Coordinates of C-alpha atoms in Angstrom, one line a residue:
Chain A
X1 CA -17.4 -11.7 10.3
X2 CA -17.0 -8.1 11.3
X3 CA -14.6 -6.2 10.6
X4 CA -13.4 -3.4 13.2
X5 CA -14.3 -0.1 12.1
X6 CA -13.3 3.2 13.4
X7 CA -16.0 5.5 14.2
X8 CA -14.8 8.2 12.3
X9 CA -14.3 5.9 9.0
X10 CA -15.1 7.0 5.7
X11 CA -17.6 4.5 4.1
X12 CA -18.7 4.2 0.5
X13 CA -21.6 2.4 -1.3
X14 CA -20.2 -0.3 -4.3
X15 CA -22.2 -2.1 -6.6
X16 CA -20.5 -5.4 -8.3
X17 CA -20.8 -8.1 -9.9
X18 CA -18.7 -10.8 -7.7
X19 CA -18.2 -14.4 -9.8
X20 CA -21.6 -13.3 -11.8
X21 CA -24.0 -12.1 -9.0
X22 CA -24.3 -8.5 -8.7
X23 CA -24.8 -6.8 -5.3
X24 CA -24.4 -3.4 -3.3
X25 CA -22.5 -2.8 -0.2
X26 CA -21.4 0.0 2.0
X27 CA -17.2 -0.6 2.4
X28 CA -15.3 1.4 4.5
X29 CA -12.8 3.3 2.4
X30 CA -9.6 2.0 3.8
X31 CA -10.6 -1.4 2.9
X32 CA -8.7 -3.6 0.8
X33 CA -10.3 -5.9 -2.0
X34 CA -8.8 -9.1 -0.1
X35 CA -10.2 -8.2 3.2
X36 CA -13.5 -7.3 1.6
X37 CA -13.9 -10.5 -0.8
X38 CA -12.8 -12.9 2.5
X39 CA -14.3 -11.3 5.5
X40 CA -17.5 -9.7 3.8
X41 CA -18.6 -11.6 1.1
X42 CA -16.7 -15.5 2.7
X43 CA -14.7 -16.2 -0.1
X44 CA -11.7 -17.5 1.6
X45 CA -10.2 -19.4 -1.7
X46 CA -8.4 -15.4 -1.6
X47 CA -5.4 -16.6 0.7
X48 CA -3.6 -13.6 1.8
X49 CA 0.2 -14.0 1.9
X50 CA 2.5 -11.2 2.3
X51 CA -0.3 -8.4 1.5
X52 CA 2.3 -5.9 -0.4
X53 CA 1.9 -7.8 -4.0
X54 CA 5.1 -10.0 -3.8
X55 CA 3.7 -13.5 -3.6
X56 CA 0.5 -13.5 -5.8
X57 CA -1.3 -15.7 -3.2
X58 CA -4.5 -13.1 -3.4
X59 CA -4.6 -12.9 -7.4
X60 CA -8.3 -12.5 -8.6
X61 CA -9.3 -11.3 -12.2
X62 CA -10.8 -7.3 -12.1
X63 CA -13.1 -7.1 -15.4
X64 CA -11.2 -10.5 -16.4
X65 CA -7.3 -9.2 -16.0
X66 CA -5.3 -10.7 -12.8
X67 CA -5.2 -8.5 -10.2
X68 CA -3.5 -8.9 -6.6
X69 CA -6.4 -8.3 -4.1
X70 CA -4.4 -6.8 -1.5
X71 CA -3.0 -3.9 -4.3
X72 CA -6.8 -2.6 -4.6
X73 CA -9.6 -0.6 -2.5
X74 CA -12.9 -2.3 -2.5
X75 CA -14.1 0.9 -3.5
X76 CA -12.1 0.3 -6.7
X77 CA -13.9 -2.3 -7.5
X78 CA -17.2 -0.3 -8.2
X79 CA -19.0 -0.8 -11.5
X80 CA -16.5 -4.1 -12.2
X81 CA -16.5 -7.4 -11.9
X82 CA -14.6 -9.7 -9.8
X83 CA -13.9 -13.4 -10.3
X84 CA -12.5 -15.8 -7.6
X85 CA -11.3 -19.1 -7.9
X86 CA -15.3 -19.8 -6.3
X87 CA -16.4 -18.3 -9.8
X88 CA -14.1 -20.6 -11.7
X89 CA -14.6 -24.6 -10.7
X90 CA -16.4 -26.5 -7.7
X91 CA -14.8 -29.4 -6.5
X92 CA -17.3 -31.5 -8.4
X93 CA -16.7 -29.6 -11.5
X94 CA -13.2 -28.9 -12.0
X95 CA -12.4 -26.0 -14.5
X96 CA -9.8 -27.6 -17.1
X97 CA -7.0 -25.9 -15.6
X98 CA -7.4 -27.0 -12.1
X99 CA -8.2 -30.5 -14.0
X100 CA -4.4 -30.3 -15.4
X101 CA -3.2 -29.3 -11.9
X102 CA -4.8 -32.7 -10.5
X103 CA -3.9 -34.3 -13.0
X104 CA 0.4 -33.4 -12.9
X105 CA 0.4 -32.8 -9.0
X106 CA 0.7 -28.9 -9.5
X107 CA 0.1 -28.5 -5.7
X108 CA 1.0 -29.4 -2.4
X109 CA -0.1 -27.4 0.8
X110 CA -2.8 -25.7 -1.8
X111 CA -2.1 -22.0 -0.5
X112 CA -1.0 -20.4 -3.5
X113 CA -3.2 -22.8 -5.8
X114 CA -6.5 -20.7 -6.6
X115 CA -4.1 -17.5 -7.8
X116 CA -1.9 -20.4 -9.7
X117 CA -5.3 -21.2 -11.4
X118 CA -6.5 -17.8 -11.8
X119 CA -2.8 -16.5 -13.3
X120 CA -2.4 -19.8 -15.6
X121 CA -5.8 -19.1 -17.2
X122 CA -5.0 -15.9 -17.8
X123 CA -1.6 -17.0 -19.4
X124 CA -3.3 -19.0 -21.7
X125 CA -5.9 -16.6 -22.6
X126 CA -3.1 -14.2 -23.7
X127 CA -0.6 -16.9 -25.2
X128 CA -2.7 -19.8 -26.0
X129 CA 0.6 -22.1 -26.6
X130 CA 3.1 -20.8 -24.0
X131 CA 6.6 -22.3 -24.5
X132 CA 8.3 -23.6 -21.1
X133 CA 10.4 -20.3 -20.8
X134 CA 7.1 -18.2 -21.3
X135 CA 5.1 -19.9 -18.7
X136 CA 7.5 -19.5 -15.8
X137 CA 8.0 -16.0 -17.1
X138 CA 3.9 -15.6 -16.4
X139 CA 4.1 -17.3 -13.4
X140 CA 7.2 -15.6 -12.0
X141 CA 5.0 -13.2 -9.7
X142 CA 3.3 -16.0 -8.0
X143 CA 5.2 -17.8 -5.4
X144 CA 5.1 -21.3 -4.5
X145 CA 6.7 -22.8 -1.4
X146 CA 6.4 -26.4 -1.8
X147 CA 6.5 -27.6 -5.7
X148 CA 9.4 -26.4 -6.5
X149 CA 7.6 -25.0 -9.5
X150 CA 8.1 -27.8 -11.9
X151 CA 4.5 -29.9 -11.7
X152 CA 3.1 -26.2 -12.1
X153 CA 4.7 -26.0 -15.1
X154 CA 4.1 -28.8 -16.5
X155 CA 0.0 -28.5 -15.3
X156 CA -0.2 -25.8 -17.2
X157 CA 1.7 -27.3 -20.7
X158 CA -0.7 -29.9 -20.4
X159 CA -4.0 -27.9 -20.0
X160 CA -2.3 -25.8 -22.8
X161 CA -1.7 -28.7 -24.8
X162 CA -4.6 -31.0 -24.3
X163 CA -7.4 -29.0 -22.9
X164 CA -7.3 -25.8 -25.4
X165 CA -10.1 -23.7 -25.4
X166 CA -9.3 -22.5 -21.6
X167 CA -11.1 -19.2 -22.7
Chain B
X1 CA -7.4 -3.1 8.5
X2 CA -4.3 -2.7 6.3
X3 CA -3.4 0.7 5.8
X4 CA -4.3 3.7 8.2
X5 CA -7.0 5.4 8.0
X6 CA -7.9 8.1 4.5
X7 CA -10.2 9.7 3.0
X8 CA -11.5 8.5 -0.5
X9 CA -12.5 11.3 -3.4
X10 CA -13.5 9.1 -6.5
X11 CA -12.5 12.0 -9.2
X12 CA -15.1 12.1 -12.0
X13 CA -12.2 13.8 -14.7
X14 CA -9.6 15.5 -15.5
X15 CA -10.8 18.7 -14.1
X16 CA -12.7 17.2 -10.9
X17 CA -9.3 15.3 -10.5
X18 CA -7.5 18.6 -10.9
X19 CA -9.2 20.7 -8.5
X20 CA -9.2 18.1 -5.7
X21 CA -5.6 18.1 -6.1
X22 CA -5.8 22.2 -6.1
X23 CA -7.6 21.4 -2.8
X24 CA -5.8 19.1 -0.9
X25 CA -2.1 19.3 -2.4
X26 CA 0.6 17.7 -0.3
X27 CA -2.3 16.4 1.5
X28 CA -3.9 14.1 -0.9
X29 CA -2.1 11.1 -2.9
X30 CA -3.0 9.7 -6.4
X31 CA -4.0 6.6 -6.8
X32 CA -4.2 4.9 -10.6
X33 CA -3.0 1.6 -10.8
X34 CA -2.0 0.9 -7.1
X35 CA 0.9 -1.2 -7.6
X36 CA 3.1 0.5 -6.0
X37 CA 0.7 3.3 -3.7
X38 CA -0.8 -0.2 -2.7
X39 CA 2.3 -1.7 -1.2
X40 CA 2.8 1.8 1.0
X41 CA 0.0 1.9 2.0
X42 CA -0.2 -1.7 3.5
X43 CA 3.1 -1.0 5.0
X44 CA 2.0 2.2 6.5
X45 CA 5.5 3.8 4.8
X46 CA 2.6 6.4 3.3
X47 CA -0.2 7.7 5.8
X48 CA -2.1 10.5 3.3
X49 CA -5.2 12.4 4.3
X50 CA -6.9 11.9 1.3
X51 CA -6.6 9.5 -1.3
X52 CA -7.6 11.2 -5.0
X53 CA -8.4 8.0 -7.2
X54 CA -8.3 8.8 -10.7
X55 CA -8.1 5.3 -12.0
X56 CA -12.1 6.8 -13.9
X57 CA -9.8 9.3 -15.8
X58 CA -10.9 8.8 -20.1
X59 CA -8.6 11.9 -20.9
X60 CA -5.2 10.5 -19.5
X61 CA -6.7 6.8 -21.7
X62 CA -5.2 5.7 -24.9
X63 CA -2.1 5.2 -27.0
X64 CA -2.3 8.0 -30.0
X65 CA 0.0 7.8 -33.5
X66 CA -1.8 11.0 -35.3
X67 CA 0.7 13.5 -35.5
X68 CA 3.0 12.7 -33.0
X69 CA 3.4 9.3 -30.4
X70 CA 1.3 10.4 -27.1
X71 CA 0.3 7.5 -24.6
X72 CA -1.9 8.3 -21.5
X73 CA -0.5 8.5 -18.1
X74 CA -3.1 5.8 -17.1
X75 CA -2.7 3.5 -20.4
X76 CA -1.6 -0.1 -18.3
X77 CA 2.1 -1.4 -18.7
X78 CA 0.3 -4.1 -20.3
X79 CA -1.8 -2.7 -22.7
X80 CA 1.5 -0.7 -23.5
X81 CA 3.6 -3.5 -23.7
X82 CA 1.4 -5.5 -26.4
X83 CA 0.8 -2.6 -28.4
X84 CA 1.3 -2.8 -32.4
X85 CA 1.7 0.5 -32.0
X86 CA 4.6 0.9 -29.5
X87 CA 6.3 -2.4 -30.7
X88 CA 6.5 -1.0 -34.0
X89 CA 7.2 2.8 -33.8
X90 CA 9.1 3.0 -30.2
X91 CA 9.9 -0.8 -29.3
X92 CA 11.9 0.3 -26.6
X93 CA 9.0 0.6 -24.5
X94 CA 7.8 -2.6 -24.6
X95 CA 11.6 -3.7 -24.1
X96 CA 11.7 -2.2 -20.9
X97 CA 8.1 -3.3 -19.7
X98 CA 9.0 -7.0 -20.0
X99 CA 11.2 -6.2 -17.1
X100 CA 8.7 -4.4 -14.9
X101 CA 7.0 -6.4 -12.2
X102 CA 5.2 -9.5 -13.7
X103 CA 2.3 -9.7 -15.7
X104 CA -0.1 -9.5 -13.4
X105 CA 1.0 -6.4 -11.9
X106 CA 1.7 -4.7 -15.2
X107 CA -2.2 -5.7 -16.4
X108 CA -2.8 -3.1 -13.3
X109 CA -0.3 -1.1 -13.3
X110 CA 0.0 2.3 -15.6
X111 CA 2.8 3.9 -17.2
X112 CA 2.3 7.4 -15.8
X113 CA 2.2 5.7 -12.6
X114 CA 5.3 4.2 -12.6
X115 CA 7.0 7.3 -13.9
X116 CA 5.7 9.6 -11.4
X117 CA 6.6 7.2 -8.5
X118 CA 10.2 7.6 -9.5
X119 CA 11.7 4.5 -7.9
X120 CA 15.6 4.2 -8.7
X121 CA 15.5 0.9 -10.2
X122 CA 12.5 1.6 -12.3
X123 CA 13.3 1.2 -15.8
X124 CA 10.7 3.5 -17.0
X125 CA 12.2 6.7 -15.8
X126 CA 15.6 5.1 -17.7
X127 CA 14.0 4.8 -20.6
X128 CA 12.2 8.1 -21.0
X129 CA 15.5 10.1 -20.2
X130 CA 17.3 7.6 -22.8
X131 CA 14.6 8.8 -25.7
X132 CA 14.4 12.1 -24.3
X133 CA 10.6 11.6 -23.9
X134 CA 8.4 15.0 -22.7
X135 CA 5.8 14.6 -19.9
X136 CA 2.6 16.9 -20.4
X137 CA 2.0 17.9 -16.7
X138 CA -1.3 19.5 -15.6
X139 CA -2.6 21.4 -12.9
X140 CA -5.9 23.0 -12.3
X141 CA -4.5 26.9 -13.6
X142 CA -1.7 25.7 -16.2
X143 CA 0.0 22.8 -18.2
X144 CA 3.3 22.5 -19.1
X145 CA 5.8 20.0 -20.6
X146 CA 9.0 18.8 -18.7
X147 CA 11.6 16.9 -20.3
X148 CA 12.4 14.0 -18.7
X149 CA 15.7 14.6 -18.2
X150 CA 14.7 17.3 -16.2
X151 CA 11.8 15.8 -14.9
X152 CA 13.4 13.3 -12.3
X153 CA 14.9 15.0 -9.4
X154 CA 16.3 12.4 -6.6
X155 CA 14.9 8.9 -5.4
X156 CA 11.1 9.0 -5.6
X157 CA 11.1 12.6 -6.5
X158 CA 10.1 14.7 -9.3
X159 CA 9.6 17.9 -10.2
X160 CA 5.5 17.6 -9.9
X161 CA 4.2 19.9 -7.4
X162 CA 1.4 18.5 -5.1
X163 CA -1.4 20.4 -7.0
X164 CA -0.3 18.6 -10.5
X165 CA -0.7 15.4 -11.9
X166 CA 1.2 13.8 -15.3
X167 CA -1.1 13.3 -17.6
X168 CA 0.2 12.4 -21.0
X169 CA 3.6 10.9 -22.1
X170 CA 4.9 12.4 -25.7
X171 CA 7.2 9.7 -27.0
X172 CA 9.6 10.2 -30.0
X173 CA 9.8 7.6 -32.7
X174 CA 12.7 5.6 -33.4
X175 CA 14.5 6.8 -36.5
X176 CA 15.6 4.9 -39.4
X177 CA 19.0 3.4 -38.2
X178 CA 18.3 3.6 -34.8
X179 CA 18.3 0.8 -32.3
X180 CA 17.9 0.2 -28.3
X181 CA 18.6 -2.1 -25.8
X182 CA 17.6 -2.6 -22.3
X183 CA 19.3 -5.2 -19.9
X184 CA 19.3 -5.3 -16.0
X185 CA 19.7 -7.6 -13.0
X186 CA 18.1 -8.7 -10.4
X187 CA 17.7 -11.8 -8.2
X188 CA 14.7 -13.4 -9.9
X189 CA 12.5 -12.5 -12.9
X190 CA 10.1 -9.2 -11.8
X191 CA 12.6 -7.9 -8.8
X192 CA 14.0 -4.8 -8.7
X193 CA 17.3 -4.7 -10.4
X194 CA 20.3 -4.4 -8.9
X195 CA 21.4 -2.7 -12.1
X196 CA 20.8 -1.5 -15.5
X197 CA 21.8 -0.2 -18.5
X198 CA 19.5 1.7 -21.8
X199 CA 21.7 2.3 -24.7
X200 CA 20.2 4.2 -27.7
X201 CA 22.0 4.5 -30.7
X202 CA 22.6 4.4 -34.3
X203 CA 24.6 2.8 -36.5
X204 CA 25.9 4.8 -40.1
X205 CA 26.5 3.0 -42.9
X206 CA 30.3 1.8 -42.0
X207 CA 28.9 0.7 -39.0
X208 CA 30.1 3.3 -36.7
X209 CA 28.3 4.7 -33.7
X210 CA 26.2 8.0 -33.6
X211 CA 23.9 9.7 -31.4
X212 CA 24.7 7.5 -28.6
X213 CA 22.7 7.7 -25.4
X214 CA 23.5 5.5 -22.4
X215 CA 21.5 5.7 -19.4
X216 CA 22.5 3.8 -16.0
X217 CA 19.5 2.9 -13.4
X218 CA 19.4 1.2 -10.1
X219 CA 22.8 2.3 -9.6
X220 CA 21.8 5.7 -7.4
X221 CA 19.2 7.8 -6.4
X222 CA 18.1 8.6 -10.0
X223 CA 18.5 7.2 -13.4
X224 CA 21.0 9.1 -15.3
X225 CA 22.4 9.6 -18.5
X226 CA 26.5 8.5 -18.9
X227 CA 28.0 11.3 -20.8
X228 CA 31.5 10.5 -20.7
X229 CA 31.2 7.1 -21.8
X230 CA 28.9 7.9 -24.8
X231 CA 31.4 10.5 -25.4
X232 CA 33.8 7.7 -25.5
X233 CA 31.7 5.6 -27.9
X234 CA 30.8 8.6 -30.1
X235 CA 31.7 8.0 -33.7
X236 CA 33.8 5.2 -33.1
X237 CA 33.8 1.5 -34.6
X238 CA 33.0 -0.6 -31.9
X239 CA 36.1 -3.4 -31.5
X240 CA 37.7 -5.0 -28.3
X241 CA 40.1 -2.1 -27.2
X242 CA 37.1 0.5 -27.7
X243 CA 34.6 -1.4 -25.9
X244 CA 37.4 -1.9 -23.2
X245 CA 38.1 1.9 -22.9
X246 CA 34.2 2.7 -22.5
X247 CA 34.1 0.0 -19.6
X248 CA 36.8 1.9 -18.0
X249 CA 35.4 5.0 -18.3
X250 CA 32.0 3.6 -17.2
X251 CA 33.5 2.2 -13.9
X252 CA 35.0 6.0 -13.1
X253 CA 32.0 7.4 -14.1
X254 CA 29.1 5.3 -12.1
X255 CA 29.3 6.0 -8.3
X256 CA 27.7 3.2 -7.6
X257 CA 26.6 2.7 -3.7
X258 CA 26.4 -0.4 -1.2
X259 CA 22.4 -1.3 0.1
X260 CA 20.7 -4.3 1.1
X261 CA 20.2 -5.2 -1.9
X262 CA 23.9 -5.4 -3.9
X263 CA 27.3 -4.4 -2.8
X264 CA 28.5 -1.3 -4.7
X265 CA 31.3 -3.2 -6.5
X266 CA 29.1 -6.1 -7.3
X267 CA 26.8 -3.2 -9.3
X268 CA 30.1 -1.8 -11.3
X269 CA 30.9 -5.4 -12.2
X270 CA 27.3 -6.7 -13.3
X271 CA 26.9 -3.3 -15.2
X272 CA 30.3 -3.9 -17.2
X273 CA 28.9 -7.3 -18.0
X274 CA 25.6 -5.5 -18.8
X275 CA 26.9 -2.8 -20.6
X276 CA 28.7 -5.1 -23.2
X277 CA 25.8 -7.0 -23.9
X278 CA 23.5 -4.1 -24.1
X279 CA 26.1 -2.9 -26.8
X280 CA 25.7 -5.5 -29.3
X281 CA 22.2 -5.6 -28.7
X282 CA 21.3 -2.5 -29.6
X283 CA 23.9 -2.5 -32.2
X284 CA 22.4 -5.4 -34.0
X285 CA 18.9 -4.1 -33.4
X286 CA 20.1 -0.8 -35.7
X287 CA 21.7 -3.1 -38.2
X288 CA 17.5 -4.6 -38.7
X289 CA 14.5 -2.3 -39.3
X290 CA 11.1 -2.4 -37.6
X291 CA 9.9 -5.9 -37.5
X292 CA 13.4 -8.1 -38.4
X293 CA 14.0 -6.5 -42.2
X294 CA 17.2 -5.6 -43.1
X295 CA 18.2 -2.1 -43.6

């Protein structure tokens, strides 16, 4: 998909590693990380919500830390690496997390899922045995319309608990 | 396309960083951890010319315990947050961190960032005028160092000039006897607060109060130290009727204002509430030295 362009738009050549392949492209400046990773390189497990980092639904990792996609310039992204939820699991080879989420009913709609996935991993990299409290304290900056939160919670307990090792 | 349209200048350092800014001045916006830039950008509430990204920076890197407590303007809220070195030497700033944002945004986010933004219900800005922190301010002909009490001038604005950037962050470190608290609220967990309170303090032997410094944030257009009430706390033994005296004097003393956000009266109640809290806090944290021992 193209994007439009303005003719008199800065553009700037990138080179980086997206869920382990690395690549070069020529981004327009202006261009967010979002846009970039969805309409450029097809990765639409980004879902775009409010695109001003209030709901989380665009978190990716940036050299393996969370980031929201929408708070960064693809040229920012130069010389780094970028996972997706596409770099994480394929529906015939869940990642352990997104096996927990299954497994409790941790989604419903699936919009905010892949950044629930990306952000609980990182959780559990950080705190390997979150207490309740410290989970939804992780979580708090990804928003979920249809759970009510508490099969999230209790996805990630139990890939805490029984998977380990999420690293 | 989100925001409208800029220019891009990738600065290689401090100095490239510096002279772009020399160049382009009120023109040109920095960018370092995005978290908030990011937002106005999307919005289109900030249209700059040129955007001077100086996320590359290694001088404004790193959390440094030689002589003095220096942390980098770009060192991420995160990094800051966890550090043995903060938690240990100047807890307060990890306190306050747990309240900005949510993880996620504070693994991007830097503390120089935040500080320089200057948003009214930031509570980094509270704490730095709390612990009388210095900011080491550069520009491509001089550097200086602003106190922070002098440093924050009125709702996202600071005394930086277009052609300088904050650069490093001199942080004192908490005294024996000395103990903090932060406390704020806000709707959920990682909004902006609707008010807050920083108390620094320490406690003497007896138990009475010294050195006490109360700052009030999200309350105005600026963070702001509370004179009169720490004048009213000042050497005194903390009971009921003393506590009750300072929460008068701290409703008389906060102007707090109506917005979208939290009726003015709603703030002077919450920060009362607050306030108290805060209070013991902080009182009990002097009572224990670094890392839970008894003093």
């Amino acid at each position: 998909m193209t994007t439009p362009r303005e003719s008199s738009q800065q553009e700037t050549n990138i080179t980086t590693t997206v869920n382990g392949e690395q690549r070069s492209w020529s981004v327009p400046v202006r261009l967010t990380l979002a846009d970039f990773l969805r309409h450029e390189l097809g990765l639409t497990g980004v879902h775009l919500g409010c695109e001003h980092g209030v709901c989380g639904a665009c978190t990716v990792w940036v050299d393996g830390r969370p980031a929201r996609s929408c708070l960064m310039l693809a040229p920012q992204i130069d010389g780094r690496a970028v996972t997706t939820i596409e770099g994480i699991g394929a529906p015939t080879e869940l990642h352990p997390m997104q096996e927990a989420f299954r497994e409790c009913h941790g989604l419903q709609c699936g919009y905010c899922t892949p950044a629930m996935v990306l952000t609980a991993i990182s959780l559990l990299r950080e705190v390997p045995n979150p207490s309740e409290e410290e989970v939804r304290e992780y979580m708090s900056g990804n928003i979920c319309r249809c759970t009510g939160y508490n099969f999230i919670v209790d996805a990630i307990l139990r890939a805490a608990a029984e998977k380990g090792g999420l690293g | 396309m989100k925001p409208a349209n800029f220019n891009y200048k990738r600065a290689t350092d401090l100095k490239d960083a510096l002279a772009l800014l020399a160049e382009f001045g009120p023109r040109a916006r920095v960018l370092a951890g995005g978290q908030s830039l990011m937002p106005m950008l999307n919005l289109r509430l900030a249209q700059p010319e040129i955007i001077v990204d100086i996320a590359g920076l290694t001088e404004l890197q790193g959390i440094d315990h030689t002589s003095d407590l220096r942390v980098g303007a770009l060192v991420k809220q995160r990094d800051a947050e966890l550090s043995p070195t903060l938690i240990s030497v100047c807890p307060l700033v990890p306190r306050a961190l747990r309240y900005v944002g949510h993880p996620p945004i504070r693994h991007q986010g830097t503390l120089g960032g935040s500080i320089a933004h200057a948003d009214p219900s930031a509570e980094l800005p509270a704490i730095m005028i709390a612990m009388d922190a210095e900011f080491v301010i550069a520009s491509a002909t001089n550097q200086r160092i602003v106190p922070a009490t002098e440093f924050f001038v009125s709702a996202f604005t600071t005394t930086l000039r277009p052609d300088e950037l904050l650069v490093q962050i001199i942080l004192p470190i908490e005294k024996p006897r000395q103990g903090s608290a932060i406390l704020e609220i806000s709707r959920r967990s990682g909004d902006f607060a609707q008010a807050g309170i920083v108390i620094v303090l320490c406690a003497s032997s007896d138990g009475a109060l010294e050195d006490v410094r109360l700052v009030g944030f999200a309350l105005g257009s600026t963070a702001r130290r509370l004179r009169q009430v720490e004048a009213t706390l000042e050497g005194t033994m903390p009971d009921e009727s003393s506590v009750a005296r300072a929460r008068e004097m701290l409703d008389a003393e906060v102007g707090a204002t109506d917005d979208i956000h939290a009726t003015a009266g709603y703030r002077r109640h919450v920060l009362g509430v607050i306030f108290e809290r805060a209070l013991t806090a902080a009182r009990a944290d002097s009572m224990t030295g670094r890392n839970g021992r008894q003093r």
